[in-house]
Amino acid sequence: FGDVLASNVTRDASGIRRVLTAGIDEASATFLCGRPRRHARPPPLGTYMTVERLRREDAGGESSEAEWEVVATDDDLSTYVEYRPAGPFGLSSRLTLRWRPPENIPGGVYRVGVRGVARGVRKFIKRESPGEYEGYSERFLVEPRARE
């Protein structure tokens, strides 16, 4: 759960990441997920969609930690969520998350993420408790809209 199944913010063949213009373009990612309403925590962990902006990234190699700031959730007017049940008994579903960066958002590196609780077929058969998951799209750049 949390795997990206499709996205419009992936890198192209030359390795260049997608650049979005605030107020015009839209980021979209489809994730493998559990039922969105199963998460019982308060926001922001209780939300199933997050849009995050990179605040700081250490240059310490692969083990470095990035610091992300949540800028939008599924409750935001700039986001759109489409849920499609799939799999046996609807235990593995697809969640398409779309975000149109508002015109006033600062430029920078962003990502779309999903968090939730899922059981899956194996846990369902064994009658085990659901487990938490999270997943993120590739990072993408947002540029401020040019003023005319």
CSV table of C-alpha atoms in Angstrom, one decimal:
chain,number,residue,atom,x,y,z
A,1,PHE,CA,0.0,0.0,0.0
A,2,GLY,CA,1.2,3.5,-0.7
A,3,ASP,CA,2.8,2.6,-4.1
A,4,VAL,CA,2.4,5.1,-6.9
A,5,LEU,CA,0.5,3.4,-9.8
A,6,ALA,CA,0.4,6.4,-12.2
A,7,SER,CA,1.6,10.0,-12.0
A,8,ASN,CA,2.0,13.1,-14.2
A,9,VAL,CA,5.0,14.4,-12.2
A,10,THR,CA,7.5,11.7,-13.0
A,11,ARG,CA,10.8,12.4,-14.6
A,12,ASP,CA,11.1,12.3,-18.4
A,13,ALA,CA,13.6,10.0,-20.3
A,14,SER,CA,16.4,12.6,-19.8
A,15,GLY,CA,15.9,12.6,-16.0
A,16,ILE,CA,14.4,16.1,-15.9
A,17,ARG,CA,11.6,16.4,-13.3
A,18,ARG,CA,8.3,18.0,-14.2
A,19,VAL,CA,7.9,21.7,-13.6
A,20,LEU,CA,4.4,23.1,-12.8
A,21,THR,CA,3.3,26.7,-13.1
A,22,ALA,CA,1.2,27.8,-10.1
A,23,GLY,CA,-2.4,28.6,-10.9
A,24,ILE,CA,-2.2,26.8,-14.3
A,25,ASP,CA,-0.8,23.3,-14.1
A,26,GLU,CA,-2.0,20.3,-12.0
A,27,ALA,CA,0.0,17.5,-10.2
A,28,SER,CA,-1.7,14.1,-10.2
A,29,ALA,CA,-0.8,10.8,-8.7
A,30,THR,CA,-2.7,7.5,-8.3
A,31,PHE,CA,-1.8,5.4,-5.3
A,32,LEU,CA,-2.6,1.8,-4.2
A,33,CYS,CA,-4.4,2.4,-0.9
A,34,GLY,CA,-6.9,1.1,1.7
A,35,ARG,CA,-10.2,2.7,2.4
A,36,PRO,CA,-9.6,6.5,3.0
A,37,ARG,CA,-12.1,6.9,5.9
A,38,ARG,CA,-10.5,4.1,7.9
A,39,HIS,CA,-7.8,6.5,9.4
A,40,ALA,CA,-9.0,7.6,12.8
A,41,ARG,CA,-6.3,10.2,13.7
A,42,PRO,CA,-6.8,13.9,13.8
A,43,PRO,CA,-5.2,16.0,10.9
A,44,PRO,CA,-2.6,16.2,9.4
A,45,LEU,CA,-2.1,12.4,10.1
A,46,GLY,CA,-5.8,11.8,9.9
A,47,THR,CA,-5.9,13.2,6.4
A,48,TYR,CA,-5.3,10.8,3.6
A,49,MET,CA,-3.8,13.3,1.1
A,50,THR,CA,-1.0,15.7,1.7
A,51,VAL,CA,0.9,18.1,-0.5
A,52,GLU,CA,4.2,18.9,1.0
A,53,ARG,CA,6.9,21.5,0.3
A,54,LEU,CA,10.6,20.8,0.8
A,55,ARG,CA,11.9,23.1,3.5
A,56,ARG,CA,15.4,21.8,3.9
A,57,GLU,CA,17.5,19.0,2.6
A,58,ASP,CA,20.8,17.9,4.2
A,59,ALA,CA,23.6,17.2,1.8
A,60,GLY,CA,24.7,14.2,3.8
A,61,GLY,CA,24.3,11.6,1.0
A,62,GLU,CA,21.7,8.8,0.9
A,63,SER,CA,21.1,8.8,4.6
A,64,SER,CA,20.3,12.5,4.7
A,65,GLU,CA,16.9,13.5,6.0
A,66,ALA,CA,14.7,16.0,4.2
A,67,GLU,CA,12.4,18.3,6.1
A,68,TRP,CA,8.9,18.6,4.6
A,69,GLU,CA,6.1,21.1,5.4
A,70,VAL,CA,2.4,20.2,4.7
A,71,VAL,CA,0.9,23.0,2.5
A,72,ALA,CA,-2.4,21.3,1.5
A,73,THR,CA,-4.6,18.3,2.5
A,74,ASP,CA,-7.6,16.6,1.1
A,75,ASP,CA,-9.7,19.3,2.8
A,76,ASP,CA,-8.1,22.1,0.8
A,77,LEU,CA,-10.0,23.8,-2.1
A,78,SER,CA,-6.9,23.3,-4.4
A,79,THR,CA,-7.1,19.5,-4.1
A,80,TYR,CA,-9.3,16.9,-5.7
A,81,VAL,CA,-9.6,13.2,-4.5
A,82,GLU,CA,-11.0,10.4,-6.6
A,83,TYR,CA,-11.5,7.0,-4.8
A,84,ARG,CA,-12.1,3.7,-6.7
A,85,PRO,CA,-12.5,0.5,-4.7
A,86,ALA,CA,-10.7,-2.5,-6.3
A,87,GLY,CA,-9.4,-5.9,-5.4
A,88,PRO,CA,-11.3,-8.6,-3.5
A,89,PHE,CA,-13.8,-7.1,-1.0
A,90,GLY,CA,-12.5,-3.6,-1.9
A,91,LEU,CA,-9.4,-4.3,0.3
A,92,SER,CA,-7.0,-2.7,-2.1
A,93,SER,CA,-8.2,0.4,-3.8
A,94,ARG,CA,-7.0,3.3,-6.0
A,95,LEU,CA,-6.8,6.8,-4.8
A,96,THR,CA,-6.1,9.5,-7.4
A,97,LEU,CA,-4.9,12.8,-5.8
A,98,ARG,CA,-4.8,16.0,-7.8
A,99,TRP,CA,-3.5,19.4,-6.7
A,100,ARG,CA,-3.5,22.7,-8.6
A,101,PRO,CA,-0.9,24.9,-6.9
A,102,PRO,CA,-2.6,28.3,-6.0
A,103,GLU,CA,-1.3,31.4,-7.8
A,104,ASN,CA,0.1,32.8,-4.5
A,105,ILE,CA,2.1,29.7,-3.5
A,106,PRO,CA,5.9,30.1,-3.3
A,107,GLY,CA,8.1,28.4,-5.9
A,108,GLY,CA,10.0,25.3,-4.7
A,109,VAL,CA,10.1,21.5,-4.6
A,110,TYR,CA,6.9,19.7,-3.8
A,111,ARG,CA,5.4,16.2,-3.6
A,112,VAL,CA,2.0,14.6,-3.3
A,113,GLY,CA,1.5,12.0,-0.5
A,114,VAL,CA,-1.0,9.5,0.8
A,115,ARG,CA,-1.3,8.1,4.3
A,116,GLY,CA,-3.7,5.6,5.7
A,117,VAL,CA,-4.5,2.4,7.3
A,118,ALA,CA,-5.0,-0.8,5.3
A,119,ARG,CA,-5.6,-4.4,5.9
A,120,GLY,CA,-5.0,-6.2,2.6
A,121,VAL,CA,-6.1,-9.7,1.7
A,122,ARG,CA,-3.5,-11.5,3.7
A,123,LYS,CA,-4.3,-9.6,7.0
A,124,PHE,CA,-8.1,-10.0,6.2
A,125,ILE,CA,-7.8,-13.8,5.9
A,126,LYS,CA,-5.7,-14.0,9.1
A,127,ARG,CA,-8.0,-11.5,10.9
A,128,GLU,CA,-5.1,-9.3,11.7
A,129,SER,CA,-5.4,-5.6,12.5
A,130,PRO,CA,-4.8,-3.1,9.8
A,131,GLY,CA,-1.4,-1.5,9.4
A,132,GLU,CA,-0.4,2.1,8.6
A,133,TYR,CA,1.1,3.0,5.3
A,134,GLU,CA,2.3,6.1,3.4
A,135,GLY,CA,3.6,6.8,-0.1
A,136,TYR,CA,4.8,9.8,-2.1
A,137,SER,CA,5.0,10.9,-5.7
A,138,GLU,CA,8.3,12.0,-7.1
A,139,ARG,CA,9.4,15.5,-6.3
A,140,PHE,CA,8.4,18.2,-8.7
A,141,LEU,CA,9.1,21.9,-9.1
A,142,VAL,CA,6.5,24.6,-8.9
A,143,GLU,CA,7.3,28.0,-10.4
A,144,PRO,CA,5.3,31.1,-9.6
A,145,ARG,CA,3.1,32.3,-12.4
A,146,ALA,CA,4.6,35.1,-14.5
A,147,ARG,CA,2.9,38.4,-14.1
A,148,GLU,CA,2.0,40.2,-17.4
